[in-house]
Coordinates of C-alpha atoms in Angstrom, one line a residue:
X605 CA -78.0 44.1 -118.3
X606 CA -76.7 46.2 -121.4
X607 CA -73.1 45.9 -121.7
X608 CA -72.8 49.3 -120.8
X609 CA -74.2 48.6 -117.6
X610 CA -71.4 45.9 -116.9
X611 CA -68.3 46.9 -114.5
X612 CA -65.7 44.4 -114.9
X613 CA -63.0 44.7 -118.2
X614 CA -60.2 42.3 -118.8
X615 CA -58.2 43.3 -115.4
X616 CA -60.9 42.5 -113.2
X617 CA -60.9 38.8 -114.7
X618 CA -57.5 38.4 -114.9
X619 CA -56.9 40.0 -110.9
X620 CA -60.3 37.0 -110.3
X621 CA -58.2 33.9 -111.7
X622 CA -55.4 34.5 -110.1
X623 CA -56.7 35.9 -107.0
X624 CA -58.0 32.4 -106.5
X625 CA -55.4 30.1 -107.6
X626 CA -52.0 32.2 -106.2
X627 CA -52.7 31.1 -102.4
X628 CA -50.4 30.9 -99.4
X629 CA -50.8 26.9 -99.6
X630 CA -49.7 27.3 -103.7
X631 CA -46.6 29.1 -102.3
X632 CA -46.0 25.9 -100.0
X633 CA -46.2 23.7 -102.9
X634 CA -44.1 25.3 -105.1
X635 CA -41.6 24.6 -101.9
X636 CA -42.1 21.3 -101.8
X637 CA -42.1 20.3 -105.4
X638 CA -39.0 22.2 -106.2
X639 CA -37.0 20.9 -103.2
X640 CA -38.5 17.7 -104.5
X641 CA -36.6 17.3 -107.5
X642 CA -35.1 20.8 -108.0
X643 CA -35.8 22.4 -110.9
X644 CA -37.3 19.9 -113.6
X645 CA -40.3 21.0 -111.5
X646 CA -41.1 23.3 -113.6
X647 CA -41.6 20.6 -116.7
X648 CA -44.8 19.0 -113.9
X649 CA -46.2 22.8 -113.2
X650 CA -45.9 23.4 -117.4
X651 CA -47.9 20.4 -118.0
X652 CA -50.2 20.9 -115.1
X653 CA -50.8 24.6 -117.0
X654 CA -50.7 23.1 -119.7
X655 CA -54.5 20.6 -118.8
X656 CA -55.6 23.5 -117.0
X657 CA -55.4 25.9 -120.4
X658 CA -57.3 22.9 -121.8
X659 CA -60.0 23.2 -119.0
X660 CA -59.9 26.7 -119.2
X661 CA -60.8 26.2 -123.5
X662 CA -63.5 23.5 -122.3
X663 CA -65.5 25.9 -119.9
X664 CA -64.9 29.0 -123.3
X665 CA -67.1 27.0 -125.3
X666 CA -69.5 26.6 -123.1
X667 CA -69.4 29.5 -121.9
X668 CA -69.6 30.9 -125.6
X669 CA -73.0 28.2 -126.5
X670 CA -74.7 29.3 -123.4
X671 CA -73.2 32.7 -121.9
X672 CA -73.4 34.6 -118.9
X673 CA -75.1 32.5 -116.6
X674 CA -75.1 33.1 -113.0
X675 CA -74.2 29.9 -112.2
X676 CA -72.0 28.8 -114.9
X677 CA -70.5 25.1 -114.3
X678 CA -73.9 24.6 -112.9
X679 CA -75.8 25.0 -116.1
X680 CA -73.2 23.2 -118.3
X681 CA -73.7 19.9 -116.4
X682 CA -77.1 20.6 -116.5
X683 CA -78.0 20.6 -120.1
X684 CA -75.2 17.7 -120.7
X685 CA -76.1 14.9 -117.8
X686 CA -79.3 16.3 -115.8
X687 CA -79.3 17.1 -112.0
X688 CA -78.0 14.0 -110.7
X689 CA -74.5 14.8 -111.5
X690 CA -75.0 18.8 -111.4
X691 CA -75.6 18.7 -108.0
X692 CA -72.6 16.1 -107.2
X693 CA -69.9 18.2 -109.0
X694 CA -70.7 21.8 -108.2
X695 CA -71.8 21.1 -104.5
X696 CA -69.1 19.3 -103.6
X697 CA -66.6 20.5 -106.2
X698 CA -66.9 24.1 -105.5
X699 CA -68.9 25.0 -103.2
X700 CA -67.6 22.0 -100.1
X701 CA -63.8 22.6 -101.2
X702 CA -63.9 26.1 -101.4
X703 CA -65.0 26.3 -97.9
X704 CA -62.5 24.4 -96.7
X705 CA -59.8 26.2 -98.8
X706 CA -61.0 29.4 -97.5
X707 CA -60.6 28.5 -94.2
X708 CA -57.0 27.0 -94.4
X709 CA -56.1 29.8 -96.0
X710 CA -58.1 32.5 -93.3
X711 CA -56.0 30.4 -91.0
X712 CA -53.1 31.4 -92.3
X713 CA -53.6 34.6 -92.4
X714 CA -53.7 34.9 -88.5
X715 CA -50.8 32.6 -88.4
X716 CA -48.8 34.7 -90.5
X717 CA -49.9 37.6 -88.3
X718 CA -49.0 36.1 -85.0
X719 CA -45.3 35.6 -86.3
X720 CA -45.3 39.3 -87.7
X721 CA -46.6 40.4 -84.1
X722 CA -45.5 37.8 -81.2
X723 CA -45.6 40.4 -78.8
X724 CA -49.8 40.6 -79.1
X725 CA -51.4 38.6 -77.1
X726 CA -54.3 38.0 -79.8
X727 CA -54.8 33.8 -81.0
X728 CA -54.3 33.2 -84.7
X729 CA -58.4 32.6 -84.9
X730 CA -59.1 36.1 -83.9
X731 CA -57.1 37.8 -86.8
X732 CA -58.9 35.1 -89.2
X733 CA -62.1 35.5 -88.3
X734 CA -61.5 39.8 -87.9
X735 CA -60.5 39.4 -91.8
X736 CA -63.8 37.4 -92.9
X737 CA -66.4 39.4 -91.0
X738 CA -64.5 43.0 -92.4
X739 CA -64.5 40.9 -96.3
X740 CA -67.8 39.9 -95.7
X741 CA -68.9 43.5 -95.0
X742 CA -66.9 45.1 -97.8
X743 CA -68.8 42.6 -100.3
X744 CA -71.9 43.1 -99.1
X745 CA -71.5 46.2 -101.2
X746 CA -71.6 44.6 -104.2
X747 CA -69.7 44.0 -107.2
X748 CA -67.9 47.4 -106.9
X749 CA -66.3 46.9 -104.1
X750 CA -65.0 43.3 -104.9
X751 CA -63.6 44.3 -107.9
X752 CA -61.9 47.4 -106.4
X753 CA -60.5 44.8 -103.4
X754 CA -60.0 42.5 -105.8
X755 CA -57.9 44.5 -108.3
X756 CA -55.4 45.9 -106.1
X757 CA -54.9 43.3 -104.2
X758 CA -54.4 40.3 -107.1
X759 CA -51.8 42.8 -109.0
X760 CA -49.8 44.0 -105.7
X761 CA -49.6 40.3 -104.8
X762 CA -48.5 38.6 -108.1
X763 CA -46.3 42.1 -109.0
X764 CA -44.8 41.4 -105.7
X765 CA -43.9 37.3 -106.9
X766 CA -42.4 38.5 -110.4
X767 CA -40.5 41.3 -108.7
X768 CA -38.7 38.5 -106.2
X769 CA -38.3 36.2 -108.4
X770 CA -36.8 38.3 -111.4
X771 CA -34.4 39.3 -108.6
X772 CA -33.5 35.9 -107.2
X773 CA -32.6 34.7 -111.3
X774 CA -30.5 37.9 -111.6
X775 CA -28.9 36.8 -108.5
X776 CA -29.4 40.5 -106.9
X777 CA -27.9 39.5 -103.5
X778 CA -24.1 38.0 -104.3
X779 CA -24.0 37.2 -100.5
X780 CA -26.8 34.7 -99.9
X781 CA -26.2 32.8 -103.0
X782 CA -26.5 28.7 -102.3
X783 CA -23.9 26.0 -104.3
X784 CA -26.5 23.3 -104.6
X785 CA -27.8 20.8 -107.6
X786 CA -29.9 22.7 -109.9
X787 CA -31.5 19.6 -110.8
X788 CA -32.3 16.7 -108.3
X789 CA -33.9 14.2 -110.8
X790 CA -34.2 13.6 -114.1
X791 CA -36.4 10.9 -114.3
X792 CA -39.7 10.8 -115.9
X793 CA -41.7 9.2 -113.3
X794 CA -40.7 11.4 -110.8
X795 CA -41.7 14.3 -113.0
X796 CA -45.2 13.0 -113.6
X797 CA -45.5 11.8 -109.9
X798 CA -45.6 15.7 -109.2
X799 CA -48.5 16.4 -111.6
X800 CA -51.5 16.3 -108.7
X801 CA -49.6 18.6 -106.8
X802 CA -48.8 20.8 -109.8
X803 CA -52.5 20.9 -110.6
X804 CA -53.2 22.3 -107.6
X805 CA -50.9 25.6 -108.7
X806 CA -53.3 26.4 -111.1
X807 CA -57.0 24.8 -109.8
X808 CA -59.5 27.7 -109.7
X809 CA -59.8 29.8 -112.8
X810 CA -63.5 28.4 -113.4
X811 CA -64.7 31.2 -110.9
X812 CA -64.2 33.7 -113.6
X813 CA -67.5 32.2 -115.2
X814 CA -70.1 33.6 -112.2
X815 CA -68.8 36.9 -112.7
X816 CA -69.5 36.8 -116.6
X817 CA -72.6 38.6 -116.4
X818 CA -71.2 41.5 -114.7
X819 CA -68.1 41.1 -117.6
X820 CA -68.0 43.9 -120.6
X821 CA -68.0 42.1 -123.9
X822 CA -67.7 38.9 -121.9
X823 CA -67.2 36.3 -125.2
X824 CA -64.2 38.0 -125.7
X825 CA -63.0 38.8 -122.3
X826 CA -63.5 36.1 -120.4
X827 CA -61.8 33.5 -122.6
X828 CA -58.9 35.7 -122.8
X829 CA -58.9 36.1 -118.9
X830 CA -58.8 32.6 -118.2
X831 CA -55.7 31.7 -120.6
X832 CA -53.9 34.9 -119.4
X833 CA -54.3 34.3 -115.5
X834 CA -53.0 30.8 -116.2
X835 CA -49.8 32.0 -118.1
X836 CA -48.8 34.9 -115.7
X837 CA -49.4 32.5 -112.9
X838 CA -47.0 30.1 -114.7
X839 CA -44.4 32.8 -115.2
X840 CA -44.2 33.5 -111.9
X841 CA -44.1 30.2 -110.6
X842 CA -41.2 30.1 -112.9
X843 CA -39.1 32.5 -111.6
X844 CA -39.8 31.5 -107.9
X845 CA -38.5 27.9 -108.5
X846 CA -35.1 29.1 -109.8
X847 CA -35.1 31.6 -107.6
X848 CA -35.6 28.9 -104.7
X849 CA -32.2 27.1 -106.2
X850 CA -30.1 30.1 -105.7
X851 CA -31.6 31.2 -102.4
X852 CA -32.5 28.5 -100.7
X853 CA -31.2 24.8 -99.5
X854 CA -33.7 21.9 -101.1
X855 CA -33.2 20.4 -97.9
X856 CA -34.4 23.6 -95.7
X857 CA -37.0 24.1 -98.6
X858 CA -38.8 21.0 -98.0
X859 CA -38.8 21.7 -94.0
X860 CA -40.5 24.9 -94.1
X861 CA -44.0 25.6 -94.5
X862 CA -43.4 29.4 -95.5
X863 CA -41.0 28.4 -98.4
X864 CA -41.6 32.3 -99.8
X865 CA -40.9 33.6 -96.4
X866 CA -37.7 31.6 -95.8
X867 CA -36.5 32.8 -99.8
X868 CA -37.5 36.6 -99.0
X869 CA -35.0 36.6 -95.7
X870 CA -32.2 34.7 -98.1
X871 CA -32.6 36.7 -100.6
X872 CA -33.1 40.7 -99.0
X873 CA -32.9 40.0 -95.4
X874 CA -34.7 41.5 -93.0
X875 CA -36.6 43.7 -96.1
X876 CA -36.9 40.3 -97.7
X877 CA -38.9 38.8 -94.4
X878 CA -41.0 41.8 -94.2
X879 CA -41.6 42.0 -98.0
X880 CA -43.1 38.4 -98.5
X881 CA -45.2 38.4 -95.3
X882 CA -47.0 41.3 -96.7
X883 CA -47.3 39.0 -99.9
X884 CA -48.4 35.9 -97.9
X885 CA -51.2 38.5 -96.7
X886 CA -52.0 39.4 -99.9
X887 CA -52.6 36.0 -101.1
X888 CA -55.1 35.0 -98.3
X889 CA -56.8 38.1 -98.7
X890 CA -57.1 38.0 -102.6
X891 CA -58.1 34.5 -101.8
X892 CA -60.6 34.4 -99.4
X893 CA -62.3 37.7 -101.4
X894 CA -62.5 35.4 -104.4
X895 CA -64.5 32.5 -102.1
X896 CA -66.2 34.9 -100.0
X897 CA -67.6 36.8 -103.5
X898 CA -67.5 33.5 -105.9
X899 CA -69.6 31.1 -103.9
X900 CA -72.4 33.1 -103.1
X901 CA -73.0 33.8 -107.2
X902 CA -72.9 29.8 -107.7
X903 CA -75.3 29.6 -105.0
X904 CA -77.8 32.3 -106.7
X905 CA -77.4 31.1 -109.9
X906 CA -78.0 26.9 -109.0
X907 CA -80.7 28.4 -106.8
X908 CA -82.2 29.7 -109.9
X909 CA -82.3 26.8 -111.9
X910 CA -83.7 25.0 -108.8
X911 CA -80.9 23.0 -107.6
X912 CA -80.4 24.7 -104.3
X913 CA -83.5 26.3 -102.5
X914 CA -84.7 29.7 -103.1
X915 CA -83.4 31.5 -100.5
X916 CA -80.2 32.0 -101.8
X917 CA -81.6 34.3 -104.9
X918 CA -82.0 36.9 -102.1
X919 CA -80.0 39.7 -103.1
X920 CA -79.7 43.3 -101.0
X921 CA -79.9 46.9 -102.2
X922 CA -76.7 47.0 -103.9
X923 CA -77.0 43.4 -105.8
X924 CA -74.9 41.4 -103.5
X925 CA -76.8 37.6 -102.6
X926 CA -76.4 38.1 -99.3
X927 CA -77.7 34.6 -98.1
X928 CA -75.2 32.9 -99.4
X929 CA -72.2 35.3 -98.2
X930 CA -73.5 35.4 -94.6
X931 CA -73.7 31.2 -95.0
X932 CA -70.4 31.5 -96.0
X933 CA -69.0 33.9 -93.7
X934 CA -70.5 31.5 -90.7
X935 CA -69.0 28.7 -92.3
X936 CA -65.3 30.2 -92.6
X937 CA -65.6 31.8 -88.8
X938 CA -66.6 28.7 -87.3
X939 CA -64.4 26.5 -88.9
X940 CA -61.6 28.9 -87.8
X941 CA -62.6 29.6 -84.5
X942 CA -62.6 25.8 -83.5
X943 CA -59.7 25.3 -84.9
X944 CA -60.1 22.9 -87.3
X945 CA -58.8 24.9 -90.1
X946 CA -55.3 24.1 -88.2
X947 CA -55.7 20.3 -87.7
X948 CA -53.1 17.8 -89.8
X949 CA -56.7 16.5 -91.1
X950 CA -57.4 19.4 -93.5
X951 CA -54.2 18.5 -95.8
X952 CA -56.9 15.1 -96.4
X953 CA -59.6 17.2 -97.0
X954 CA -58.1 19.8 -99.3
X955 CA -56.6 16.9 -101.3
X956 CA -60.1 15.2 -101.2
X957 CA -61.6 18.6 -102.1
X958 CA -59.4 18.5 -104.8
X959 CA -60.2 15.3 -105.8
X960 CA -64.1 16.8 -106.2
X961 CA -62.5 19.6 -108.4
X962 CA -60.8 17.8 -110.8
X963 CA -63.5 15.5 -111.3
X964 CA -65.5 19.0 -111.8
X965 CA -63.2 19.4 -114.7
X966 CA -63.8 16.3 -116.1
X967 CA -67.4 16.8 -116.3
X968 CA -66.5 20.3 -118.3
X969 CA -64.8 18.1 -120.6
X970 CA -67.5 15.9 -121.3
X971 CA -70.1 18.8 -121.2
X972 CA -68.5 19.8 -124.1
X973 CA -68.2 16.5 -125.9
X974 CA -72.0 16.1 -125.3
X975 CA -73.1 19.3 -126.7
X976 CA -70.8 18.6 -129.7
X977 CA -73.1 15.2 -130.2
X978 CA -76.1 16.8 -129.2
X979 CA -75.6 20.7 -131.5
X980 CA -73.0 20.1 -133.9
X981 CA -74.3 22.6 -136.2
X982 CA -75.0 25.3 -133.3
X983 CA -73.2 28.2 -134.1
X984 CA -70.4 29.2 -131.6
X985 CA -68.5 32.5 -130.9
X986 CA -65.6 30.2 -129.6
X987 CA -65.1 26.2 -130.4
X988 CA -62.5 24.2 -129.8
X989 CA -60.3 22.6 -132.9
X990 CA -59.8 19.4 -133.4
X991 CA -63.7 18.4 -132.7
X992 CA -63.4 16.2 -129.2
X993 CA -59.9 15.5 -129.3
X994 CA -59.4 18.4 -126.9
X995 CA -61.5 17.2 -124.4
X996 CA -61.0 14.2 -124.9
X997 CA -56.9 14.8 -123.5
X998 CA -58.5 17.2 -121.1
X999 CA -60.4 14.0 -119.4
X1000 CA -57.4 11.6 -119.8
X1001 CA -54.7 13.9 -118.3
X1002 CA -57.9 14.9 -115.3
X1003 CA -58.0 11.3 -114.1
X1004 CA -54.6 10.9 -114.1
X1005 CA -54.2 13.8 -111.9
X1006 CA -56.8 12.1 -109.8
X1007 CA -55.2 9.0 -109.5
X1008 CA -51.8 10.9 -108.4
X1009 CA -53.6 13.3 -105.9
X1010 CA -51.1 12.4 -103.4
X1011 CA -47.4 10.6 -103.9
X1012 CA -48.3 7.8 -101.0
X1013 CA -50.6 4.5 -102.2
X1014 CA -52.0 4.8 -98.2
X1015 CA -52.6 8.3 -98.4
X1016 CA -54.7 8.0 -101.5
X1017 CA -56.5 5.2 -100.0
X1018 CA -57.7 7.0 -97.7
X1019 CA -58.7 10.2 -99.4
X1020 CA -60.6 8.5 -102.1
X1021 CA -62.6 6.2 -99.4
X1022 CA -63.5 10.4 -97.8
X1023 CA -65.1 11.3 -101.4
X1024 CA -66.8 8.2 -101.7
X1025 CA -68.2 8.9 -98.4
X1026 CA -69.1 12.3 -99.4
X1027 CA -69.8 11.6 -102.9
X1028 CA -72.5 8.9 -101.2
X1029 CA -74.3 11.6 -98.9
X1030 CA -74.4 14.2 -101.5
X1031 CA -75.8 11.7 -103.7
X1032 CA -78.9 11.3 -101.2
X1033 CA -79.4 14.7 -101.1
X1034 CA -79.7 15.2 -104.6
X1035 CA -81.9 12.3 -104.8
X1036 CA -84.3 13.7 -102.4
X1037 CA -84.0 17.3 -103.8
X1038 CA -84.3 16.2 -107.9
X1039 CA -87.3 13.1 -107.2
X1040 CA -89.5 15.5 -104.4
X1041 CA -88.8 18.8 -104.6
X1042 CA -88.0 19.1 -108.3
X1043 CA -90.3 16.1 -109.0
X1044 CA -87.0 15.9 -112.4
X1045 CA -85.6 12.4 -113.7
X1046 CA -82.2 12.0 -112.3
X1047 CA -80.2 11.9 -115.2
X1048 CA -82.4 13.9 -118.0
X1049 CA -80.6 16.3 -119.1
X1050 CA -82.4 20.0 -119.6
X1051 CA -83.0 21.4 -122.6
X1052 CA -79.9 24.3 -123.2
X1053 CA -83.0 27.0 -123.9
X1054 CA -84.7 25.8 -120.8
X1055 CA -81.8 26.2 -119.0
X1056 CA -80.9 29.7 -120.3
X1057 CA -84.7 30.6 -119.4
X1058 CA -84.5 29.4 -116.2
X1059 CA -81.2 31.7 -115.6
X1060 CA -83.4 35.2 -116.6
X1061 CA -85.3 37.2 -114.2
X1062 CA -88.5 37.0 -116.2
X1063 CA -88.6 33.1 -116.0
X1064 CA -88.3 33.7 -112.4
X1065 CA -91.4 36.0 -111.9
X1066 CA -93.7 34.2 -114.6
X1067 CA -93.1 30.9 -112.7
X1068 CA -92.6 32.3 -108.8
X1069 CA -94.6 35.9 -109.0
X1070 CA -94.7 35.1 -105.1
X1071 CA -91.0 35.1 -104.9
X1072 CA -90.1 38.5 -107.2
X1073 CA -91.1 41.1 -104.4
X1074 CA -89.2 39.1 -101.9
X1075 CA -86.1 38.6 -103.5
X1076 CA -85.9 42.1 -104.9
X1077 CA -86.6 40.5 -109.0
X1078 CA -87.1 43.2 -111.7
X1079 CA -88.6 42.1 -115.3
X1080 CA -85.9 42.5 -117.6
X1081 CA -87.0 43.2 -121.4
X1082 CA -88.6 40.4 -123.0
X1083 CA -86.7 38.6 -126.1
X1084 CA -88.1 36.7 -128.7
X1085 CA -87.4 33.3 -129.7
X1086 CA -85.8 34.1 -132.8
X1087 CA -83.5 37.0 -131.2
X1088 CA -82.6 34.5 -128.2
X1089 CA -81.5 32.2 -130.7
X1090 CA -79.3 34.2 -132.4
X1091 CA -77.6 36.1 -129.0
X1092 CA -77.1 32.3 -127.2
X1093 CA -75.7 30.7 -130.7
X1094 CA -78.3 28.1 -130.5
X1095 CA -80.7 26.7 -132.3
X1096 CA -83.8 25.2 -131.1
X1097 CA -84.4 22.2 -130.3
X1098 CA -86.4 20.0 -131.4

């Protein structure tokens, strides 16, 4: 695709990053770390940023050594540690957690909704499973459409956070003002015992990478999108928390499980309660859009590189891997309609989901020490300073999140024994996939310009000519070794 062909510029990635990470459940942590130790939360959420900037660098020069892959975490691992640990990390790392994400926060929605309109006598499941059959429809049209959703929706919802919280630091509302303790704690460990939560503000920005290909001048833009997103996120978060102290009792804070909400009312009254239930809305929508349009794309490009079967390379008329969004759609509306999305459960399983995610970003980190062993020389449009020092931190400060995924020694018992389980029965399905259906060793990795191959159309009709009718596959123009080289910024390999 010629980069005139390409749809997304700079706002579409930046309206992706944060359409993922600024979720109803982030506004519910903000609420609790704050009211936690008031407003030295903000040092935990900086350095949280701080490791995710770090990731976010990781996953550019990756991105910039082997760009605008469908699948893009996928491929990394890949050509670093082979399809043993490929399919571990991105399976359950993105694609599991996402799916339960997605639902908590599809369940919210029709929460939110049934304490907007009491009076209907329509169950919270219904509204949630209304809004990911009408998203599932709307992206079934393509790129165009999500970016249009996405767009509006992203900057209406984080304008809307800067807006309140700029208000509630100028104190806008004399009336409702709170005399409390700006600061609850001061002690170190109590900072860094808030860092796993912290994380979780900012967990997500990787999804900018599947939309690369459909990204003008992508080396430039998307490693610019992913550190902006990040910042802008920050900010906001920011000005919530202090806006939380003026507006809002720690001890109410903690209680509440629509923080944002509670601090709207405070702060504007009944305007106020209106005005952030539109924005809790907004962030399920923006949300679920992201998961709805993100996980599909993994799914087409693992599916290409033959980690996933070959169904999910289907795409319809207007581009959009359907496969995989009607998979996900009936994962989301199920989930919902049972009701599990609402059980006490999913906090363990969006913590252990979690737990899969930041072990995802490990693995970026040590993607990129690997190719630094393995292509020193291989020229690079972005590379990290300080040669593995980077990643290096990125992998320390990772497992430390890990280890603090939640404050309770029980609790984090019990959510590490659930990913070992689920660690264990991916790890027999990617035993079976890699040693019969791939007939690949385990943990060989694949050469980067095998890998990049793999990703094209052409690779895909020279090797399955079967397949190219069926899943709508048109030969793209040829390259030659020597011009592949130079596009990719690798060499070959020897």
């Amino acid at each position: 695709m010629s980069d005139q062909q390409k749809k997304l510029g700079l706002g579409s990635v930046i309206a992706t990053g944060v359409g993922l990470i600024v979720a109803t459940s982030c506004l519910m942590s903000i609420g609790q770390g704050a009211s936690a130790i008031g407003t030295p939360f903000i040092i935990s959420m900086s350095i949280a940023c701080l490791f995710n900037i770090l990731t976010a660098l990781s996953i550019c020069e990756l991105n910039a050594l082997m760009p605008n892959l469908s699948g893009g975490m996928a491929q990394f691992t890949l050509a670093s540690c082979g399809p043993f640990l490929t399919i571990i990390t991105n399976v359950g790392g993105f694609l599991c957690c996402q799916v339960i994400l997605g639902s908590s926060e599809a369940a919210m929605f029709g929460n939110t909704l049934n304490q907007v309109l009491p009076s209907l006598p329509i169950p919270g499941a219904a509204y949630s499973v209304a809004l990911i059959v009408i998203l599932c429809i709307l992206n079934l049209r393509g790129v165009d459409m999500f970016a249009k959703i996405q767009n509006f929706v992203a900057y209406a919802l984080i304008g809307s956070l800067v807006v309140m919280g700029i208000l509630g630091v100028i104190k806008v509302n004399p009336t409702g003002l709170v005399e409390q303790e700006a600061v609850l704690s001061t002690k170190a460990s109590d900072v860094f015992s808030l860092l796993g939560l912290s994380f979780f503000l900012f967990i997500g920005v990787e999804f900018i990478v599947p939309i690369s290909p459909e990204v003008k001048n992508s080396r430039r833009i998307v490693p610019l999108g992913m550190v902006l997103s990040l910042i802008i996120i920050l900010v906001m978060q920011i000005l919530v928390t202090i806006g939380f102290k003026n507006y809002t009792e720690w001890g109410e804070l903690s209680q509440s499980t629509i923080p944002h909400v509670l601090y709207g009312s405070a702060l504007l009254g009944k305007a106020g309660t209106i005005w952030m239930s539109i924005v809790s809305l907004l962030a399920v929508v923006s949300t679920v859009n992201t998961v709805m349009f993100g996980i599909p794309q993994i799914c087409y490009g693992m599916a290409k590189i033959n980690l996933l079967p070959r169904f999910f390379m289907r795409k319809n008329s207007k581009g959009s891997p359907f496969i995989g969004l009607i998979l996900v759609t009936v994962a989301l509306s199920l989930i919902n309609a049972t009701g599990l999305s609402s059980s006490e459960k999913l906090v363990f399983l969006i913590n252990t989901g979690c737990v899969f995610w930041i072990f995802c970003y490990v693995m970026i980190h040590i993607d990129v020490i690997i190719q630094r062993k393995k292509m020193p020389a291989a020229p690079r449009t972005f590379k990290l300073p300080f040669g593995i020092f980077i990643p290096l931190i990125g992998v320390a400060g990772n497992l430390y999140m890990i280890w603090n995924i939640a404050p309770d020694a029980a609790n984090r018992l019990i959510i590490f024994g659930i990913f070992a389980a689920v660690t264990l029965l991916l790890s027999l399905y990617a035993v079976f996939w890699i040693r019969i259906k791939m007939k690949r060793p385990l943990f060989k990795a694949f050469a980067i310009k095998e890998v990049m191959a793999m990703d094209t159309d052409m690779y895909q009709i020279r090797h399955y000519p079967m397949l190219a009718k069926k899943f709508h596959i048109e030969a793209e123009p040829e390259i030659s070794p020597v011009s592949a080289e130079t596009n990719t910024g690798t060499r070959p390999e020897v």
